[in-house]
Tab-separated table of C-alpha atoms and ligand atoms in Angstrom:
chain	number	residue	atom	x	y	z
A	14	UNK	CA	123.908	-197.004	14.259
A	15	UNK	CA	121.453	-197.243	16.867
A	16	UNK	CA	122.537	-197.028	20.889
A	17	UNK	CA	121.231	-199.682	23.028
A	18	UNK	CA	117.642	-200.048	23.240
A	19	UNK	CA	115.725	-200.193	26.996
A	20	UNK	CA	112.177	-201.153	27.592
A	21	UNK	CA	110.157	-198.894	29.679
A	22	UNK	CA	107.580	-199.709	31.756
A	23	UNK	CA	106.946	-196.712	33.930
A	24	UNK	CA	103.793	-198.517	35.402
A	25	UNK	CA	101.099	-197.555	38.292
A	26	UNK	CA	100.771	-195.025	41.350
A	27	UNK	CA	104.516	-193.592	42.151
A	28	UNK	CA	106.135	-196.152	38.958
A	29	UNK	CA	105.905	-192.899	36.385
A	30	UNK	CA	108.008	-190.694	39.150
A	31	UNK	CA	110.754	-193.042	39.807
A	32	UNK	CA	111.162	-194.124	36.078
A	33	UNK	CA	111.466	-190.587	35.085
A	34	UNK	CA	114.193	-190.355	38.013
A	35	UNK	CA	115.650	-193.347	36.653
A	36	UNK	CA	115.531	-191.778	33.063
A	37	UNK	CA	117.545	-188.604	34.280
A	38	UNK	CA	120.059	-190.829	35.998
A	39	UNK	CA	120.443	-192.832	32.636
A	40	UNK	CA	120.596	-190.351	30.302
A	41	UNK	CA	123.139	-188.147	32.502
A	42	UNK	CA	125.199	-191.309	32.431
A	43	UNK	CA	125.270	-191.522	28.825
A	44	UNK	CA	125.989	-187.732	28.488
A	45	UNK	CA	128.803	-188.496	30.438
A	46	UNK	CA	130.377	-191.254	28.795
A	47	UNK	CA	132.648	-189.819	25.669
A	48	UNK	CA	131.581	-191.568	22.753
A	49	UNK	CA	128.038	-193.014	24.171
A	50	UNK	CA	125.695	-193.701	21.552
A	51	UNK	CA	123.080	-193.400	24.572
A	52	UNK	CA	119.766	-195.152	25.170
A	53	UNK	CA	116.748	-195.573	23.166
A	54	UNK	CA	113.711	-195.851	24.563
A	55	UNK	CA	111.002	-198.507	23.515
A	56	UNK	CA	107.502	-197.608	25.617
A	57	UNK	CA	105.462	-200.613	26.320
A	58	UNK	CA	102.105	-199.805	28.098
A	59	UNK	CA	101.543	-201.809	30.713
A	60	UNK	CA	100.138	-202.426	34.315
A	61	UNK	CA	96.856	-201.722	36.386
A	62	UNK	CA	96.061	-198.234	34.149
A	63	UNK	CA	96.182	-200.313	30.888
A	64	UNK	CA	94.512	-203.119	31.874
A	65	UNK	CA	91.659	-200.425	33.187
A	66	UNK	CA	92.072	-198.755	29.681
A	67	UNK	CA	92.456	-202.155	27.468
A	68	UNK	CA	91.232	-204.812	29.324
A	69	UNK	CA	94.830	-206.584	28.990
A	70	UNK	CA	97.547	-205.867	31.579
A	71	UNK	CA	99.957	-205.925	28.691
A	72	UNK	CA	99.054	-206.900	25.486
A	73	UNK	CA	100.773	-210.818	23.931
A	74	UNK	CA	102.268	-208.132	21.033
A	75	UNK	CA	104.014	-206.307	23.627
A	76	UNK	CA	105.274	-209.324	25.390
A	77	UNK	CA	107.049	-209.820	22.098
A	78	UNK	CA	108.214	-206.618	21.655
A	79	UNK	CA	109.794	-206.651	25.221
A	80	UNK	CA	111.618	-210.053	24.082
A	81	UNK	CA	112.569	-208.875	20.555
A	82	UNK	CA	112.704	-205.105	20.428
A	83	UNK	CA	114.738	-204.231	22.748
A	84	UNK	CA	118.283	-205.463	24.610
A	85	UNK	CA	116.450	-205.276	28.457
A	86	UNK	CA	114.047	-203.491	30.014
A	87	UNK	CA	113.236	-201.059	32.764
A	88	UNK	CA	109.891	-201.525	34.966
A	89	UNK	CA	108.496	-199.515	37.306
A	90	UNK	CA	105.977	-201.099	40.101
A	91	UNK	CA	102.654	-201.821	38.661
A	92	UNK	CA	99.142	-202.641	40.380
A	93	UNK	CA	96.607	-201.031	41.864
A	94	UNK	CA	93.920	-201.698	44.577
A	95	UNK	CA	91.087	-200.896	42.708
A	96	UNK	CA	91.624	-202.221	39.636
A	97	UNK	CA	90.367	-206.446	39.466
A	98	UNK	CA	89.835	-209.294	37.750
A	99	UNK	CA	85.902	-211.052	37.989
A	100	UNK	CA	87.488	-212.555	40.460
A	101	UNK	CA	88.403	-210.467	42.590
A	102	UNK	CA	92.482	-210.448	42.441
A	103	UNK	CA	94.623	-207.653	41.256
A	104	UNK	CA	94.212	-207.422	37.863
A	105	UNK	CA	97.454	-204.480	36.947
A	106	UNK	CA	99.757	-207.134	38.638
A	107	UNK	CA	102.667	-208.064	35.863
A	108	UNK	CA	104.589	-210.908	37.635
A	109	UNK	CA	102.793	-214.170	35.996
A	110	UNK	CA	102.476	-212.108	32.648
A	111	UNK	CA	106.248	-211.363	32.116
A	112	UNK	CA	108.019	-214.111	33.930
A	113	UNK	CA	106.723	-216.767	32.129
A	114	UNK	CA	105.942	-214.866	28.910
A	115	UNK	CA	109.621	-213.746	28.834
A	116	UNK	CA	110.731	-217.275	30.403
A	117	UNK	CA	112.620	-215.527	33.073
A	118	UNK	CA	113.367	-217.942	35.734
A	119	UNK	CA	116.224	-216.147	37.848
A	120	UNK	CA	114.768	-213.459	40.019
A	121	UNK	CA	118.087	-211.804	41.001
A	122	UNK	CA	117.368	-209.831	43.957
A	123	UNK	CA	120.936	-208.682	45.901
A	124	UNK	CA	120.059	-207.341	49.447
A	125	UNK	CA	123.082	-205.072	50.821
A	126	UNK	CA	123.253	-202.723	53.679
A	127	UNK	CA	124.322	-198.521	52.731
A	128	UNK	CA	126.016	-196.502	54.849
A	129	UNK	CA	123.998	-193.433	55.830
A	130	UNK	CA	120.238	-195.742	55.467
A	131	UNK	CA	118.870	-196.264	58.990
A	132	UNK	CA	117.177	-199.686	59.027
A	133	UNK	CA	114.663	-200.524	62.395
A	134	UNK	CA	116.298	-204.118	62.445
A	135	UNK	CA	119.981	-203.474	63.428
A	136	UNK	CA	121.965	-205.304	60.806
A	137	UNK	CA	126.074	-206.244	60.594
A	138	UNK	CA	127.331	-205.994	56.886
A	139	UNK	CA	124.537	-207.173	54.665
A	140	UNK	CA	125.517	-208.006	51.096
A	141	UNK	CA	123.932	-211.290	49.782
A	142	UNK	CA	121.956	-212.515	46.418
A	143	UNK	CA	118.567	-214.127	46.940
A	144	UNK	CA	118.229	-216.447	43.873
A	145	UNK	CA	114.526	-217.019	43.635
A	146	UNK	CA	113.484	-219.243	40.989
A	147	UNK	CA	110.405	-217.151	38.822
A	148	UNK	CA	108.718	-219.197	36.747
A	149	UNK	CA	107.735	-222.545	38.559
A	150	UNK	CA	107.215	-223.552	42.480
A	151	UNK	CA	104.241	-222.713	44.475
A	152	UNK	CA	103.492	-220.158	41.642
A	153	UNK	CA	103.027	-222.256	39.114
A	154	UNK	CA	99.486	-222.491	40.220
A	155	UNK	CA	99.329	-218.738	39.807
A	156	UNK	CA	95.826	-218.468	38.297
A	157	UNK	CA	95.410	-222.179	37.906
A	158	UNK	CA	94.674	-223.389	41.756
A	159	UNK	CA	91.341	-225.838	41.792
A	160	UNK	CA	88.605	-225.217	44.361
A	161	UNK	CA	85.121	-224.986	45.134
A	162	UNK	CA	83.065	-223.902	47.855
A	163	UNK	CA	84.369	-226.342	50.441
A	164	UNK	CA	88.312	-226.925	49.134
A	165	UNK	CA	91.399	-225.250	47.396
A	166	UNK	CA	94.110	-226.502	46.483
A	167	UNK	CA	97.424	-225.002	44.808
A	168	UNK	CA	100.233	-227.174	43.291
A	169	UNK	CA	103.879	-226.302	43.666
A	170	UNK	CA	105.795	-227.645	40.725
A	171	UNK	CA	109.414	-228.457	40.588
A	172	UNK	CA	110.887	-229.624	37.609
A	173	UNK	CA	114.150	-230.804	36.592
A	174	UNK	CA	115.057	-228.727	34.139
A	175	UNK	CA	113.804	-225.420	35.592
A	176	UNK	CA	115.809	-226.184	38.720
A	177	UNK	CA	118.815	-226.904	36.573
A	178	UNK	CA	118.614	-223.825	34.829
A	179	UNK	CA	118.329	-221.542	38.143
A	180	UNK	CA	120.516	-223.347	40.081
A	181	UNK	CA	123.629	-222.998	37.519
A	182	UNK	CA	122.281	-219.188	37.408
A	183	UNK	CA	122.934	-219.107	41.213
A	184	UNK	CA	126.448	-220.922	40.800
A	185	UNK	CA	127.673	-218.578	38.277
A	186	UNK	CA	127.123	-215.370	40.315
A	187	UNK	CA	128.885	-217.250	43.127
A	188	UNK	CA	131.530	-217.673	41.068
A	189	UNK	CA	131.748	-213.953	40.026
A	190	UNK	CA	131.118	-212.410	43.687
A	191	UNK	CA	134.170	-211.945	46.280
A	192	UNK	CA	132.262	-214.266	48.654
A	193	UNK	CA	130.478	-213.926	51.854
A	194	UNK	CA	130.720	-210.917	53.987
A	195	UNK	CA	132.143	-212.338	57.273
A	196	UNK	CA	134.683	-215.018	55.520
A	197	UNK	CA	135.185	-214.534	51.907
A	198	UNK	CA	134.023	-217.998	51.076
A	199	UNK	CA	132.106	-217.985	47.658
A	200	UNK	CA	129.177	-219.960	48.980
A	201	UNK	CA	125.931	-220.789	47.838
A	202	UNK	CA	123.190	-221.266	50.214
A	203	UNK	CA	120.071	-223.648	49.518
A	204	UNK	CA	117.443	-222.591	50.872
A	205	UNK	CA	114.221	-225.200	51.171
A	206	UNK	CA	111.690	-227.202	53.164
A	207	UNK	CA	113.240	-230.425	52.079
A	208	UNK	CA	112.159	-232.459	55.529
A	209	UNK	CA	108.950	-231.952	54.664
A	210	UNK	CA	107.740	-231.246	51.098
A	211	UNK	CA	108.847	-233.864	48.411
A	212	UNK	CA	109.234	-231.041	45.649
A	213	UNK	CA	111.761	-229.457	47.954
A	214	UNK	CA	113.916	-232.342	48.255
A	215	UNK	CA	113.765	-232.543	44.408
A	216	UNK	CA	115.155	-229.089	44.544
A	217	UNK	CA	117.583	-229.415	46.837
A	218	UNK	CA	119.177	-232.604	45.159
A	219	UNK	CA	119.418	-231.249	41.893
A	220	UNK	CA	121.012	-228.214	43.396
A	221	UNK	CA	123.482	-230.292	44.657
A	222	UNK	CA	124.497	-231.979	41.299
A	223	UNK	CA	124.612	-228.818	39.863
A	224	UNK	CA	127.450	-228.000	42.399
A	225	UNK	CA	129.765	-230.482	41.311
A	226	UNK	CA	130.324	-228.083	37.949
A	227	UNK	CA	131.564	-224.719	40.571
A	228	UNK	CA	134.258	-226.378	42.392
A	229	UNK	CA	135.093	-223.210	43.527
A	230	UNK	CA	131.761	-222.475	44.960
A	231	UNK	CA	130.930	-224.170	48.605
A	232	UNK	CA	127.673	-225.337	48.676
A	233	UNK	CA	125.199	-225.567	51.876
A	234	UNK	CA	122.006	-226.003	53.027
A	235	UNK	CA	119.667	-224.514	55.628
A	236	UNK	CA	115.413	-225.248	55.924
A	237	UNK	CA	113.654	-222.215	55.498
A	238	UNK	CA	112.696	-221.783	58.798
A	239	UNK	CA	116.152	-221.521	60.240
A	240	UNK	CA	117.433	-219.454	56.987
A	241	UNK	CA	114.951	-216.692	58.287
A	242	UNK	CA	116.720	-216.472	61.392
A	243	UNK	CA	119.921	-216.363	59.859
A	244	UNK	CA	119.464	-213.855	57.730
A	245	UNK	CA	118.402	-211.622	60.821
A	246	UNK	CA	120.713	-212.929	63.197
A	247	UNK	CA	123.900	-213.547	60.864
A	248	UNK	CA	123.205	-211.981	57.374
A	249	UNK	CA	127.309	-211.371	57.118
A	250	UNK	CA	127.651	-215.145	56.359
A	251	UNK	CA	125.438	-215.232	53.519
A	252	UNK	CA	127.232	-214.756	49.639
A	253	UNK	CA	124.361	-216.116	47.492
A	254	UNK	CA	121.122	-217.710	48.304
A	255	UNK	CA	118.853	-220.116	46.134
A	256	UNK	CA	115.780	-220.934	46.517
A	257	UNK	CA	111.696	-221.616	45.025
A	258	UNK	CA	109.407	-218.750	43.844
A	259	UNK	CA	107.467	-218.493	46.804
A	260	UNK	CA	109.974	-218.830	49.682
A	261	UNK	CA	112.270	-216.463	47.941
A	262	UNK	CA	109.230	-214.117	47.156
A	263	UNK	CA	108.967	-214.319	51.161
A	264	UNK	CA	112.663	-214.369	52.256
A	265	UNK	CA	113.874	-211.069	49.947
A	266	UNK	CA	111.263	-209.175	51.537
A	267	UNK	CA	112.522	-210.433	54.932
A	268	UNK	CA	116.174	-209.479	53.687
A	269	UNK	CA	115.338	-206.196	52.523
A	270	UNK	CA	113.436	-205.264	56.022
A	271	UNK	CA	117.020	-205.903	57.420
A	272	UNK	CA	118.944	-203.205	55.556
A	273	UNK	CA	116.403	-200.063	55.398
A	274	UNK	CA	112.969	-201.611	53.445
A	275	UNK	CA	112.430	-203.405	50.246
A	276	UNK	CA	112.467	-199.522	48.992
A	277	UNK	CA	115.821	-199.884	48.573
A	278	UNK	CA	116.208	-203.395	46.945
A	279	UNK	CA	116.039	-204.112	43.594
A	280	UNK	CA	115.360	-207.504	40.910
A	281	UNK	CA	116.471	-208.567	37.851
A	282	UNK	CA	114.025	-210.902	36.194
A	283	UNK	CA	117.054	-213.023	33.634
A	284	UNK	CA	116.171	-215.724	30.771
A	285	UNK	CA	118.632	-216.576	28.006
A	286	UNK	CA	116.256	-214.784	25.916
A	287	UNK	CA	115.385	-211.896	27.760
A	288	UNK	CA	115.645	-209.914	31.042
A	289	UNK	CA	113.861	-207.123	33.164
A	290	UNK	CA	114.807	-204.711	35.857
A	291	UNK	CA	112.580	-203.439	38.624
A	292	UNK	CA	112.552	-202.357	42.515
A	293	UNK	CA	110.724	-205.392	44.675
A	294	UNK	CA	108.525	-202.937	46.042
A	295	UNK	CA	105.347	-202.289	44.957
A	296	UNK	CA	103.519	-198.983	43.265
A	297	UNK	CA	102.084	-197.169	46.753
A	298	UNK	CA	98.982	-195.056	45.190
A	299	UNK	CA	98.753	-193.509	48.220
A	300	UNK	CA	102.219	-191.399	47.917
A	301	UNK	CA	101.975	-190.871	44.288
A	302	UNK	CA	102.009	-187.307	43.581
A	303	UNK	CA	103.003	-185.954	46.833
A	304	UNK	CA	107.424	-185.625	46.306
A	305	UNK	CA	107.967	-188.707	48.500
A	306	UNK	CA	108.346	-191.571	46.949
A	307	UNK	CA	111.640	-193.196	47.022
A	308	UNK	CA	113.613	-193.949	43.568
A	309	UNK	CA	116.446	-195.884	45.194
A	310	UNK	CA	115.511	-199.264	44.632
A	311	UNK	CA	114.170	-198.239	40.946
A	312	UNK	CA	117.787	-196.649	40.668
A	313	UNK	CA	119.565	-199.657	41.587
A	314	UNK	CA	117.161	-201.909	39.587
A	315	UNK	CA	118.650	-199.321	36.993
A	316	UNK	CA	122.403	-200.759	37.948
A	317	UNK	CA	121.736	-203.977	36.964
A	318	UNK	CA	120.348	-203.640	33.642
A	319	UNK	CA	123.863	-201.807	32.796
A	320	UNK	CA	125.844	-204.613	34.214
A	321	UNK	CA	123.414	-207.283	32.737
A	322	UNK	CA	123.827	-205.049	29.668
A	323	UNK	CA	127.820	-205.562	29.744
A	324	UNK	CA	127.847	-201.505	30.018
A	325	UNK	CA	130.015	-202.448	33.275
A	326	UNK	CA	131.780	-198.476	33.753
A	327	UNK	CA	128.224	-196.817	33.687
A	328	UNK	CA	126.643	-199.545	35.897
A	329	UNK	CA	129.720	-198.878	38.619
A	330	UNK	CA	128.870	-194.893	38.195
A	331	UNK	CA	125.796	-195.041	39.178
A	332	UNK	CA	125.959	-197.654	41.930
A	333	UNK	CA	129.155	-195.302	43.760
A	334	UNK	CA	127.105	-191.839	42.952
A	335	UNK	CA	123.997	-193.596	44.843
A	336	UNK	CA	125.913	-194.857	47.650
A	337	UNK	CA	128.161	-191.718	48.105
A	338	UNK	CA	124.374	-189.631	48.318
A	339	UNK	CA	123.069	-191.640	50.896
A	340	UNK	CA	126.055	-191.920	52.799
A	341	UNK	CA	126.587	-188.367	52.751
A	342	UNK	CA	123.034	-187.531	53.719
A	343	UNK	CA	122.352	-185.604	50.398
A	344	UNK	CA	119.145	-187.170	50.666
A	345	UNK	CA	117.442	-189.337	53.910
A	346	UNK	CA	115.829	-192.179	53.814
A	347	UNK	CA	112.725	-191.716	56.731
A	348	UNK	CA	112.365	-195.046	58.858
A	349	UNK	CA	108.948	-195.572	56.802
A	350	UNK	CA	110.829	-195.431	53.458
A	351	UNK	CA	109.966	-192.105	52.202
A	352	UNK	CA	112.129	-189.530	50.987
A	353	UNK	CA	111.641	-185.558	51.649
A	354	UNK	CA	111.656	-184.136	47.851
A	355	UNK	CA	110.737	-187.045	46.694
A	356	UNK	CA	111.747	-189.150	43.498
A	357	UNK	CA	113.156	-185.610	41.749
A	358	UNK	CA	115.629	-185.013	44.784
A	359	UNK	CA	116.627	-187.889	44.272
A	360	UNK	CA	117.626	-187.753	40.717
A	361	UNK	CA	119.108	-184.035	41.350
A	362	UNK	CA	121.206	-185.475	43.772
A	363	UNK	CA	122.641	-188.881	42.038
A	364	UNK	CA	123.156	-186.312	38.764
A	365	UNK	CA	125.537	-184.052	40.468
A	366	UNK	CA	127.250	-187.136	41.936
A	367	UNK	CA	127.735	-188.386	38.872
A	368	UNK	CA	129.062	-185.258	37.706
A	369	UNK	CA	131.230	-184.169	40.801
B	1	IPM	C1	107.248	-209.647	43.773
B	1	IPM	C2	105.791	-209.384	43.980
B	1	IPM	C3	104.943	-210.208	43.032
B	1	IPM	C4	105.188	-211.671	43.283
B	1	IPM	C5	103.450	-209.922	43.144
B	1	IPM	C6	103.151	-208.471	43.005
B	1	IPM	C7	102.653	-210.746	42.178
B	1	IPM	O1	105.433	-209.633	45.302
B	1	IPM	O2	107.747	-209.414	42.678
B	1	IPM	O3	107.909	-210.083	44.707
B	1	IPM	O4	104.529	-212.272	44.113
B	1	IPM	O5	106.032	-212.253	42.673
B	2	MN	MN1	107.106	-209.985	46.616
């Protein structure tokens, strides 16, 4: 009998030192757990260092394999400045690739506040989901905006389905949270520009008739604009947050400035059909190598794929032997999101939590 099986991307610049971190973690866990039939590990190449090597960023076989192969999958950041397209964007990048290759169309990105992890914006609880829908919206045009010389133009596209489909997605965690921070209330938040752009009213109404099926969820609305306030001024009222690709690609960094850095958030990229794990951050060349990068978010990126998983015990491990390191000061966050030791102190430290 085989254990379950985990894609690994370990991608560009500081990805390979956090996946290995997030490796350690994993396979401590399973060493751990009496009767664990472990992990295995499927490699996919992918990312910035491929694409310079192949030509591809990930080859349409390994697409396949990452939907067929294995039961989710583990990315580290990918990308790198160097490395283009003929025209001149970022050739390593994965997003467009995997999200609609995979047909994963809730980003899950939870933003939460840790005790011991200084954060430059002074925050009150934080502990919120940003739903961002990944395969549609402004992004849609992702390699497909029309121009010339004079004009561009990019087309944000809403449909009904796609909304459906992410919308019930943001429901059901609702439904399986404790509720907002400052009052309990299960409570999704809609998040658009519906007083201006016609696709965001679209959004918002079908968001609304997908509320009448989570009568125990409160549904409400705030324009974009005033949700960015909000979730500086009064994150503690927030539970769970929906919203289209390109505000919530905006708002989750926004959120994760507000508890420490987007080094310490992670995503889960979900379809019906397949799902993948990564920090939000990106791969930072310039640290790679040098014992500082950060593993947290990659760590927590790591939770999620064992509760997406249904390996619930491990998942709830590793989340409490994270947050009892930082909270003890085992390791320290810097201001700028580094970490002294690195990606390997890390790991040492989370793997005698685990064991304590
Ligand atoms: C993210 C990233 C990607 C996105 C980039 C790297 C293409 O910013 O996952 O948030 O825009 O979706
Ligand atoms: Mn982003």
């Amino acid at each position: 009998m085989t254990g379950t099986r985990i894609g690994l991307i370990r991608g560009d610049g500081i990805g390979p030192e956090i996946v290995d971190a997030a490796v350690r973690v994993l396979d401590a866990l399973a060493d751990l757990a009496p009767g664990s039939r472990g992990w295995d590990y499927v490699e996919i190449d992918a990312g910035a260092d491929t694409y310079r090597r192949t030509g591809v960023a990930c080859a349409e076989a390994d697409v396949r394999r990452l939907r067929d192969e294995v039961d989710a999958t583990l990315k580290g950041p990918v990308g790198l400045p160097d490395v283009r397209t003929p025209d001149g964007t970022e050739a390593g990048v994965l997003g467009g690739i995997l999200r609609t290759g995979l047909d994963t169309y809730a980003n899950v990105r939870p933003v939460r506040s840790w005790l011991g992890v200084p954060s430059r914006v002074r925050a009150k609880e934080v502990d919120y989901v940003i739903v961002r829908e990944n395969t549609e919206g402004l992004y849609a045009s992702r390699d497909k905006g029309v121009g010339n010389r004079w004009a561009v133009t990019d087309t944000l596209l809403a449909t009904r389905e796609g909304t459906l489909r992410v919308a019930r997605k943001a429901f059901a965690i609702a439904a399986a949270r404790r509720g907002a921070a400052a009052d309990g209330v299960r409570r999704v938040t809609c998040v658009d520009k519906s007083n201006v752009l016609r696709s965001h009213a679209f959004f918002r109404e079908v968001v609304t008739e997908v509320a009448a099926e989570f009568p125990q969820v409160e549904l409400e609305y705030r324009y974009a604009d005033a949700a960015a306030q909000d979730l500086v001024l009064s994150p503690e009222r927030f539970d769970v947050l929906v919203m289209e690709n390109f505000l919530g690609d905006v708002l989750s960094d926004l959120g994760g400035a507000t508890v420490g850095g987007i080094g310490l958030c992670p995503a889960g990229n979900i379809g019906d059909g397949a799902a993948y794990f990564e920090p939000v951050h990106g791969s930072a060349p310039d640290l790679a190598g040098r014992d500082r990068a950060n593993p947290v978010g990659q760590l927590l990126a790591s939770v999620m794929l064992l509760d997406h998983l249904g390996h619930v015990d491990e998942a709830t491990r590793l989340r409490r032997a994270v947050s009892s390191v930082l909270a003890r000061g085992a390791v320290r966050i810097e201001t700028d999101g580094t970490v002294t030791g690195g990606a390997r102190a890390v790991a040492d430290a989370v793997v005698a939590a685990l064991r304590d």
